[in-house]
Amino acid sequence: MKVIPVLDNGQLDMDVYAQLLNEKVKIVAVNHISNALGTINPVEKIIGMAHEHGIPVLIDGAQATPHMEVDVQALDADFYVFSGHKVFGPTGIGILYGKEKWLNAMPPYQGGGEMISRVSFEKTTYNELPFKFEAGTPDIAGVIGLGAAIEYLQGLDMEAVREYEHQLLIYATEQLSTIEGIRFIGTASEKASVVSFLIEGLHPYDVGAILDKLGIAVRTGHHCAQPLMDRFGIPGTVRASMAFYNTFEEIDALVNGVKKAIDLLK
Amino acid sequence: MKPGIDAIQDEIIEEFSMFDEWMEKYEYIIDMGKSLPAIAAEYKDEDHENQRLSEQSVATCSIEWGSGRF
């Protein structure tokens, strides 16, 4: 496995990416938006460059789908995945989009009801797509819940959502910048509404614990991205991620909360 | 004779009952922590790291009076 390096500002090193592409590469897998840093990766360019070498691309869109309109066909993504709970739907369910030619070429990964068309001792014929990959009794309740969540999102003006969240990001970055000893991890020019930071001399868990007591929900730790934390030489970050339901007043509360945490812990 | 765990717990509960606000309790315990001597340098290694908290947090334990002390 080869890894696309990350620059100091959290952007992918596209020069190295270009050098990594060769006939040995079977697939490129990259996230649309970094959950830990908020970087919006140039996936259209990434896909185009991979396709020049005939390499399929899988995009993890878990962080993108609730924040922007995604058109898998315009992106020309071979695979695009996201999870239900990140689009305000049920947990334990998600979406795998794949181009028909790849899905037809792939064998089923699970056996069970509905995924076969005809079985004999001599030969097994699998069912057509998508049933080939949906063995057994499906998660019916989850599917209905996820469908409702996606319909809800589709009823929103996603361009307006993106613009509002961008304003939240600018405001949060400006206001948090006034705090002495703050260090932002992830300062890419193209960012989603995620602010990941550290306070000098304080462990992110301690800051998060105080914010939690103040009723402010942030995520602390390595964000399931330990290699990325190693890249920056840090144990983890405090991460505030904002969505269209958040307000500017809540950002003020976050900033005041961080200041209180510093007073308490230093 | 060493006091039992119930007596120690009661003592801690009584000590903290003088505070009304959670923040005062936190301040008190953080101040107590600051007054403790720093952990010996010999324990600041990978073997004593809290794997969830990584290298910024180390711990060691010992047995005294039949109890584990961290």
Coordinates of C-alpha atoms in Angstrom, one line a residue, chain A residues 113-203:
Chain A
G113 CA -30.9 -15.6 0.3
E114 CA -31.7 -13.4 -2.7
M115 CA -28.1 -13.2 -3.9
I116 CA -28.4 -16.3 -6.1
S117 CA -30.3 -16.8 -9.3
R118 CA -29.9 -20.5 -9.7
V119 CA -28.0 -23.1 -7.7
S120 CA -27.2 -26.7 -8.6
F121 CA -24.3 -28.9 -7.6
E122 CA -22.7 -28.2 -10.9
K123 CA -23.1 -24.5 -11.1
T124 CA -24.2 -21.4 -9.2
T125 CA -25.5 -18.3 -11.0
Y126 CA -25.6 -15.2 -9.0
N127 CA -28.5 -12.8 -9.0
E128 CA -28.3 -9.5 -10.9
L129 CA -27.3 -6.2 -9.3
P130 CA -27.8 -5.0 -6.7
F131 CA -29.1 -8.3 -5.2
K132 CA -25.8 -10.1 -5.8
F133 CA -24.4 -8.0 -2.9
E134 CA -27.4 -8.1 -0.6
A135 CA -27.4 -11.5 0.9
G136 CA -30.0 -12.5 3.4
T137 CA -32.8 -10.6 5.0
P138 CA -31.9 -6.9 4.5
D139 CA -31.9 -4.2 7.2
I140 CA -35.4 -3.1 6.3
A141 CA -35.9 -0.6 9.1
G142 CA -32.5 0.9 8.4
V143 CA -33.1 1.3 4.7
I144 CA -36.4 3.1 5.4
G145 CA -34.7 5.3 7.9
L146 CA -31.8 6.1 5.6
G147 CA -34.2 6.8 2.8
A148 CA -36.1 9.3 4.9
A149 CA -32.8 11.0 5.9
I150 CA -31.7 11.3 2.3
E151 CA -35.1 12.7 1.3
Y152 CA -34.7 15.3 4.1
L153 CA -31.3 16.3 2.8
Q154 CA -32.5 16.5 -0.7
G155 CA -35.2 18.9 0.4
L156 CA -32.5 21.4 1.5
D157 CA -30.8 23.9 -0.6
M158 CA -27.3 22.4 -0.4
E159 CA -25.6 25.4 -2.0
A160 CA -27.1 27.6 0.7
V161 CA -26.1 24.9 3.3
R162 CA -22.5 25.0 2.0
E163 CA -22.3 28.8 2.0
Y164 CA -23.8 29.1 5.6
E165 CA -21.4 26.4 6.9
H166 CA -18.5 28.2 5.2
Q167 CA -19.5 31.4 7.1
L168 CA -19.5 29.4 10.4
L169 CA -16.1 28.1 9.6
I170 CA -14.7 31.6 8.9
Y171 CA -16.2 32.9 12.1
A172 CA -15.1 30.0 14.2
T173 CA -11.5 30.2 12.9
E174 CA -11.4 34.0 13.5
Q175 CA -12.8 33.8 17.0
L176 CA -10.7 30.8 18.1
S177 CA -7.6 32.5 16.7
T178 CA -7.9 35.1 19.4
I179 CA -7.0 32.4 22.0
E180 CA -3.4 32.5 23.1
G181 CA -1.6 29.1 22.6
I182 CA -4.1 27.7 20.0
R183 CA -2.7 25.7 17.1
F184 CA -4.9 24.8 14.2
I185 CA -4.3 21.4 12.6
G186 CA -5.5 21.6 9.1
T187 CA -5.4 25.0 7.4
A188 CA -6.1 24.1 3.8
S189 CA -7.5 26.7 1.5
E190 CA -10.5 24.4 0.7
K191 CA -12.1 23.3 3.9
A192 CA -15.4 22.0 5.2
S193 CA -16.8 23.4 8.5
V194 CA -14.4 21.5 10.7
V195 CA -12.0 23.2 13.1
S196 CA -9.4 20.9 14.6
F197 CA -7.0 22.4 17.2
L198 CA -4.7 22.0 20.2
I199 CA -4.1 24.3 23.1
E200 CA -0.4 24.5 24.1
G201 CA 0.4 22.5 27.2
L202 CA -3.1 20.9 27.4
H203 CA -4.2 17.4 26.4

